């Protein structure tokens, strides 16, 4: 049984912060497979041990870093995994807070720990007391930007919640709502994509409750940036805004969203993601003139790209038409179609659209005064717009790991969480 070939400390995107190659057997590019299998993994439950190209990967996540060890031989995976947990424990003993900033600010000390704790890939000295006898490098305390942490008075005041609130039934409802803005070219290329997220709450809790909300770790990274969601690529979270009830100092420390909620409805948090997103609903359009040039047929094929277990509700596909058409004839394989002359469009409505399904709609119009060239010019300028809502689904993959409520009276509260993805400015060009 062999030990580890190398040990890596990685950030949430899988980029190496520090690594120690004990045997010279593996190149630094082994982190690429880690990114593919863990950071960008589609599966929510990723295995802590996996094999890729003959290399065994063992890893754990600790706060906003990954600890990873690799071996090329028939290694003792459980021994290596135990070592990683011990390494995390030692780093905590030294740094108190283990995160990317503390590792970077204590670069030399971290290297010395990696050298002393492992010899040629085998765990050696893993007790903090003994390590302190050999390692004399002092720990450098990370300087916290004072502008990030609000004054204590600002975080301790509870001006938004009066005392003495009572409810017969103690409940709190959380809606995770994401709106998808998307612009797709006629060839299917995504030209622009943006996710606008909002965490909206309805609080019906008695007394002065303390709430703690945990989101999937990859999404909330240091400095308001984000790793990946449960099934997406690495993304950047921008414009994070919290309600005044959130303790920002606590969030800066360990990424926990801790708060005393106002009574009733409020927005706990909002965020924006600028990240490539595949269209959830695609639309293909074929504009076909008649031989006489006096009639126009538009065929629309719409397909849902999300998983079959999800269903889009209240789907509307708005197809632009020339302003002076007549004698409309519309039919669809599902749903209903209506011509709106006042809006110069045809609306195809589908109440429920399951995932991995496709439907077809055709519209036929007379062109009494508009040339075919003018009609084509219209379709080159005006895109198709789509409206929809998908419950129990977030396009970014953001998930709530826990929502805990603690109140000094000790009552039991019921937390409810709901996920919704909605269309925002969702457009698809026809030509």
Short mmCIF file of N, CA and C in Angstrom, two decimals, residues 119-214:
data_model
loop_
_atom_site.label_atom_id
_atom_site.label_comp_id
_atom_site.label_asym_id
_atom_site.label_seq_id
_atom_site.Cartn_x
_atom_site.Cartn_y
_atom_site.Cartn_z
N UNK A 119 5.75 12.50 4.97
CA UNK A 119 7.10 12.17 4.52
C UNK A 119 7.00 11.19 3.36
N UNK A 120 7.42 11.66 2.18
CA UNK A 120 7.38 10.82 0.97
C UNK A 120 5.97 10.25 0.72
N UNK A 121 4.96 11.04 1.08
CA UNK A 121 3.59 10.61 0.82
C UNK A 121 2.93 9.85 1.95
N UNK A 122 3.65 9.62 3.04
CA UNK A 122 3.08 8.89 4.18
C UNK A 122 2.86 9.85 5.35
N UNK A 123 1.68 9.81 5.99
CA UNK A 123 1.44 10.66 7.16
C UNK A 123 2.50 10.43 8.23
N UNK A 124 3.00 11.52 8.78
CA UNK A 124 4.07 11.41 9.76
C UNK A 124 3.66 12.05 11.08
N UNK A 125 3.86 13.34 11.22
CA UNK A 125 3.50 14.04 12.45
C UNK A 125 2.21 14.82 12.22
N UNK A 126 1.15 14.43 12.91
CA UNK A 126 -0.15 15.08 12.69
C UNK A 126 -0.73 15.70 13.96
N UNK A 127 0.07 15.77 15.03
CA UNK A 127 -0.40 16.38 16.26
C UNK A 127 0.11 17.81 16.36
N UNK A 128 -0.78 18.74 16.61
CA UNK A 128 -0.44 20.15 16.62
C UNK A 128 0.64 20.48 17.66
N UNK A 129 0.55 19.90 18.84
CA UNK A 129 1.53 20.18 19.90
C UNK A 129 2.94 19.82 19.47
N UNK A 130 3.08 18.68 18.81
CA UNK A 130 4.41 18.25 18.36
C UNK A 130 4.88 19.12 17.20
N UNK A 131 3.97 19.46 16.30
CA UNK A 131 4.34 20.30 15.16
C UNK A 131 4.85 21.66 15.61
N UNK A 132 4.28 22.20 16.66
CA UNK A 132 4.71 23.51 17.15
C UNK A 132 6.15 23.48 17.66
N UNK A 133 6.64 22.31 18.06
CA UNK A 133 8.02 22.18 18.52
C UNK A 133 9.01 22.27 17.36
N UNK A 134 8.57 21.84 16.18
CA UNK A 134 9.47 21.84 15.01
C UNK A 134 9.31 23.09 14.15
N UNK A 135 8.09 23.59 14.06
CA UNK A 135 7.82 24.72 13.17
C UNK A 135 7.77 26.00 13.99
N UNK A 136 8.69 26.92 13.69
CA UNK A 136 8.79 28.16 14.45
C UNK A 136 8.23 29.36 13.69
N UNK A 137 7.79 29.14 12.46
CA UNK A 137 7.20 30.25 11.69
C UNK A 137 5.92 30.71 12.38
N UNK A 138 5.79 32.02 12.55
CA UNK A 138 4.62 32.54 13.26
C UNK A 138 3.44 32.75 12.31
N UNK A 139 2.27 32.57 12.87
CA UNK A 139 1.03 32.76 12.12
C UNK A 139 0.77 34.25 11.92
N UNK A 140 0.45 34.62 10.67
CA UNK A 140 0.12 36.01 10.37
C UNK A 140 -1.39 36.17 10.34
N UNK A 141 -1.89 37.04 11.18
CA UNK A 141 -3.33 37.26 11.24
C UNK A 141 -3.79 38.03 10.01
N UNK A 142 -4.87 37.54 9.41
CA UNK A 142 -5.40 38.18 8.21
C UNK A 142 -6.01 39.52 8.57
N UNK A 143 -5.63 40.56 7.82
CA UNK A 143 -6.19 41.88 8.06
C UNK A 143 -7.55 41.98 7.39
N UNK A 144 -8.55 42.27 8.18
CA UNK A 144 -9.92 42.37 7.66
C UNK A 144 -10.20 43.81 7.29
N UNK A 145 -10.74 44.00 6.10
CA UNK A 145 -11.12 45.34 5.65
C UNK A 145 -12.25 45.87 6.54
N UNK A 146 -11.97 46.94 7.23
CA UNK A 146 -12.95 47.46 8.18
C UNK A 146 -14.22 47.93 7.49
N UNK A 147 -14.13 48.24 6.21
CA UNK A 147 -15.31 48.70 5.49
C UNK A 147 -16.31 47.58 5.28
N UNK A 148 -15.85 46.33 5.33
CA UNK A 148 -16.74 45.20 5.08
C UNK A 148 -17.66 44.94 6.27
N UNK A 149 -17.16 45.18 7.45
CA UNK A 149 -17.95 44.85 8.64
C UNK A 149 -18.63 46.11 9.17
N UNK A 150 -19.93 46.10 9.32
CA UNK A 150 -20.63 47.26 9.84
C UNK A 150 -20.37 47.40 11.34
N UNK A 151 -20.55 48.58 11.88
CA UNK A 151 -20.38 48.76 13.32
C UNK A 151 -21.34 47.88 14.11
N UNK A 152 -20.93 47.53 15.32
CA UNK A 152 -21.73 46.62 16.15
C UNK A 152 -23.13 47.17 16.38
N UNK A 153 -23.24 48.46 16.56
CA UNK A 153 -24.55 49.05 16.83
C UNK A 153 -25.51 48.80 15.68
N UNK A 154 -24.96 48.80 14.45
CA UNK A 154 -25.82 48.62 13.28
C UNK A 154 -26.34 47.21 13.19
N UNK A 155 -25.55 46.23 13.63
CA UNK A 155 -25.96 44.84 13.51
C UNK A 155 -26.74 44.35 14.71
N UNK A 156 -26.60 45.02 15.85
CA UNK A 156 -27.28 44.55 17.05
C UNK A 156 -28.67 45.16 17.20
N UNK A 157 -28.91 46.30 16.57
CA UNK A 157 -30.22 46.93 16.66
C UNK A 157 -31.24 46.11 15.90
N UNK A 158 -32.44 45.97 16.48
CA UNK A 158 -33.51 45.20 15.84
C UNK A 158 -34.69 46.14 15.64
N UNK A 159 -34.43 47.25 14.95
CA UNK A 159 -35.46 48.26 14.74
C UNK A 159 -36.57 47.76 13.82
N UNK A 160 -36.28 46.72 13.04
CA UNK A 160 -37.26 46.20 12.07
C UNK A 160 -38.25 45.21 12.69
N UNK A 161 -38.05 44.85 13.96
CA UNK A 161 -38.95 43.86 14.57
C UNK A 161 -39.31 44.28 16.00
N UNK A 162 -40.56 44.58 16.27
CA UNK A 162 -40.97 44.93 17.64
C UNK A 162 -41.03 43.69 18.52
N UNK A 163 -40.94 43.88 19.80
CA UNK A 163 -41.04 42.77 20.74
C UNK A 163 -42.51 42.40 20.99
N UNK A 164 -42.71 41.19 21.50
CA UNK A 164 -44.05 40.77 21.88
C UNK A 164 -44.91 40.24 20.76
N UNK A 165 -44.32 39.91 19.61
CA UNK A 165 -45.10 39.35 18.49
C UNK A 165 -45.53 37.92 18.83
N UNK A 166 -46.80 37.60 18.57
CA UNK A 166 -47.30 36.25 18.84
C UNK A 166 -48.09 35.72 17.65
N UNK A 167 -47.87 34.45 17.33
CA UNK A 167 -48.62 33.77 16.28
C UNK A 167 -49.11 32.44 16.82
N UNK A 168 -50.32 32.05 16.43
CA UNK A 168 -50.85 30.76 16.86
C UNK A 168 -50.03 29.61 16.29
N UNK A 169 -49.61 29.78 15.03
CA UNK A 169 -48.81 28.75 14.37
C UNK A 169 -47.52 29.39 13.89
N UNK A 170 -46.40 28.87 14.36
CA UNK A 170 -45.10 29.45 14.01
C UNK A 170 -44.56 28.81 12.74
N UNK A 171 -44.52 29.61 11.68
CA UNK A 171 -44.06 29.13 10.38
C UNK A 171 -43.22 30.20 9.70
N UNK A 172 -42.35 29.75 8.81
CA UNK A 172 -41.60 30.68 7.98
C UNK A 172 -41.49 30.08 6.58
N UNK A 173 -41.77 30.90 5.57
CA UNK A 173 -41.80 30.44 4.19
C UNK A 173 -40.67 31.14 3.42
N UNK A 174 -39.92 30.37 2.66
CA UNK A 174 -38.83 30.91 1.85
C UNK A 174 -39.04 30.52 0.39
N UNK A 175 -39.11 31.52 -0.47
CA UNK A 175 -39.19 31.30 -1.91
C UNK A 175 -37.86 31.69 -2.55
N UNK A 176 -37.22 30.74 -3.21
CA UNK A 176 -36.01 31.01 -3.99
C UNK A 176 -36.46 31.21 -5.43
N UNK A 177 -36.45 32.45 -5.88
CA UNK A 177 -36.98 32.79 -7.21
C UNK A 177 -35.84 33.28 -8.09
N UNK A 178 -35.71 32.66 -9.26
CA UNK A 178 -34.70 33.10 -10.23
C UNK A 178 -35.37 33.44 -11.56
N UNK A 179 -35.03 34.62 -12.09
CA UNK A 179 -35.52 35.03 -13.40
C UNK A 179 -34.38 34.94 -14.40
N UNK A 180 -34.68 34.32 -15.54
CA UNK A 180 -33.66 34.09 -16.56
C UNK A 180 -33.86 35.06 -17.72
N UNK A 181 -32.87 35.94 -17.93
CA UNK A 181 -32.84 36.80 -19.11
C UNK A 181 -31.95 36.14 -20.15
N UNK A 182 -32.46 35.99 -21.37
CA UNK A 182 -31.73 35.22 -22.38
C UNK A 182 -31.99 35.80 -23.76
N UNK A 183 -30.95 35.86 -24.57
CA UNK A 183 -31.09 36.22 -25.98
C UNK A 183 -30.35 35.18 -26.80
N UNK A 184 -31.09 34.51 -27.70
CA UNK A 184 -30.54 33.40 -28.48
C UNK A 184 -30.62 33.74 -29.96
N UNK A 185 -29.53 33.50 -30.69
CA UNK A 185 -29.51 33.72 -32.14
C UNK A 185 -30.31 32.62 -32.85
N UNK A 186 -30.60 32.85 -34.13
CA UNK A 186 -31.39 31.88 -34.90
C UNK A 186 -30.67 30.53 -35.03
N UNK A 187 -29.33 30.56 -34.96
CA UNK A 187 -28.57 29.30 -35.06
C UNK A 187 -28.43 28.58 -33.72
N UNK A 188 -29.07 29.11 -32.68
CA UNK A 188 -29.04 28.47 -31.36
C UNK A 188 -27.97 28.99 -30.43
N UNK A 189 -27.09 29.88 -30.92
CA UNK A 189 -26.03 30.42 -30.07
C UNK A 189 -26.60 31.40 -29.04
N UNK A 190 -26.18 31.24 -27.79
CA UNK A 190 -26.62 32.14 -26.73
C UNK A 190 -25.79 33.42 -26.80
N UNK A 191 -26.45 34.54 -27.07
CA UNK A 191 -25.77 35.82 -27.19
C UNK A 191 -25.66 36.54 -25.85
N UNK A 192 -26.63 36.33 -25.00
CA UNK A 192 -26.63 36.99 -23.68
C UNK A 192 -27.43 36.14 -22.71
N UNK A 193 -26.91 35.99 -21.50
CA UNK A 193 -27.65 35.26 -20.47
C UNK A 193 -27.35 35.88 -19.11
N UNK A 194 -28.37 35.96 -18.30
CA UNK A 194 -28.25 36.56 -16.97
C UNK A 194 -29.32 35.97 -16.07
N UNK A 195 -28.93 35.68 -14.83
CA UNK A 195 -29.87 35.16 -13.84
C UNK A 195 -30.02 36.20 -12.73
N UNK A 196 -31.24 36.59 -12.46
CA UNK A 196 -31.54 37.51 -11.36
C UNK A 196 -32.25 36.71 -10.28
N UNK A 197 -31.60 36.60 -9.13
CA UNK A 197 -32.14 35.77 -8.06
C UNK A 197 -32.65 36.58 -6.88
N UNK A 198 -33.62 36.01 -6.19
CA UNK A 198 -34.20 36.67 -5.03
C UNK A 198 -34.65 35.63 -4.02
N UNK A 199 -34.33 35.85 -2.74
CA UNK A 199 -34.81 35.00 -1.66
C UNK A 199 -35.86 35.79 -0.89
N UNK A 200 -37.13 35.43 -1.09
CA UNK A 200 -38.23 36.14 -0.47
C UNK A 200 -38.82 35.31 0.66
N UNK A 201 -39.10 35.98 1.77
CA UNK A 201 -39.58 35.26 2.95
C UNK A 201 -40.90 35.82 3.44
N UNK A 202 -41.68 34.94 4.05
CA UNK A 202 -42.87 35.31 4.82
C UNK A 202 -42.68 34.71 6.21
N UNK A 203 -42.54 35.57 7.19
CA UNK A 203 -42.24 35.11 8.55
C UNK A 203 -43.46 35.29 9.45
N UNK A 204 -43.88 34.19 10.05
CA UNK A 204 -44.96 34.21 11.04
C UNK A 204 -44.45 33.50 12.29
N UNK A 205 -43.48 34.15 12.95
CA UNK A 205 -42.81 33.58 14.11
C UNK A 205 -43.04 34.46 15.34
N UNK A 206 -43.26 33.83 16.46
CA UNK A 206 -43.48 34.55 17.71
C UNK A 206 -42.14 34.94 18.34
N UNK A 207 -42.19 35.95 19.22
CA UNK A 207 -41.02 36.33 19.98
C UNK A 207 -39.93 36.99 19.15
N UNK A 208 -38.68 36.68 19.50
CA UNK A 208 -37.51 37.25 18.84
C UNK A 208 -36.63 36.10 18.34
N UNK A 209 -37.03 35.45 17.25
CA UNK A 209 -36.34 34.24 16.79
C UNK A 209 -35.01 34.54 16.10
N UNK A 210 -34.07 33.63 16.27
CA UNK A 210 -32.80 33.67 15.55
C UNK A 210 -32.88 32.65 14.42
N UNK A 211 -32.65 33.09 13.20
CA UNK A 211 -32.71 32.20 12.04
C UNK A 211 -31.33 32.05 11.42
N UNK A 212 -31.03 30.85 10.97
CA UNK A 212 -29.78 30.58 10.26
C UNK A 212 -30.11 29.86 8.97
N UNK A 213 -29.59 30.42 7.88
CA UNK A 213 -29.85 29.87 6.55
C UNK A 213 -28.53 29.44 5.93
N UNK A 214 -28.47 28.19 5.46
CA UNK A 214 -27.28 27.69 4.79
C UNK A 214 -27.59 27.35 3.35
#
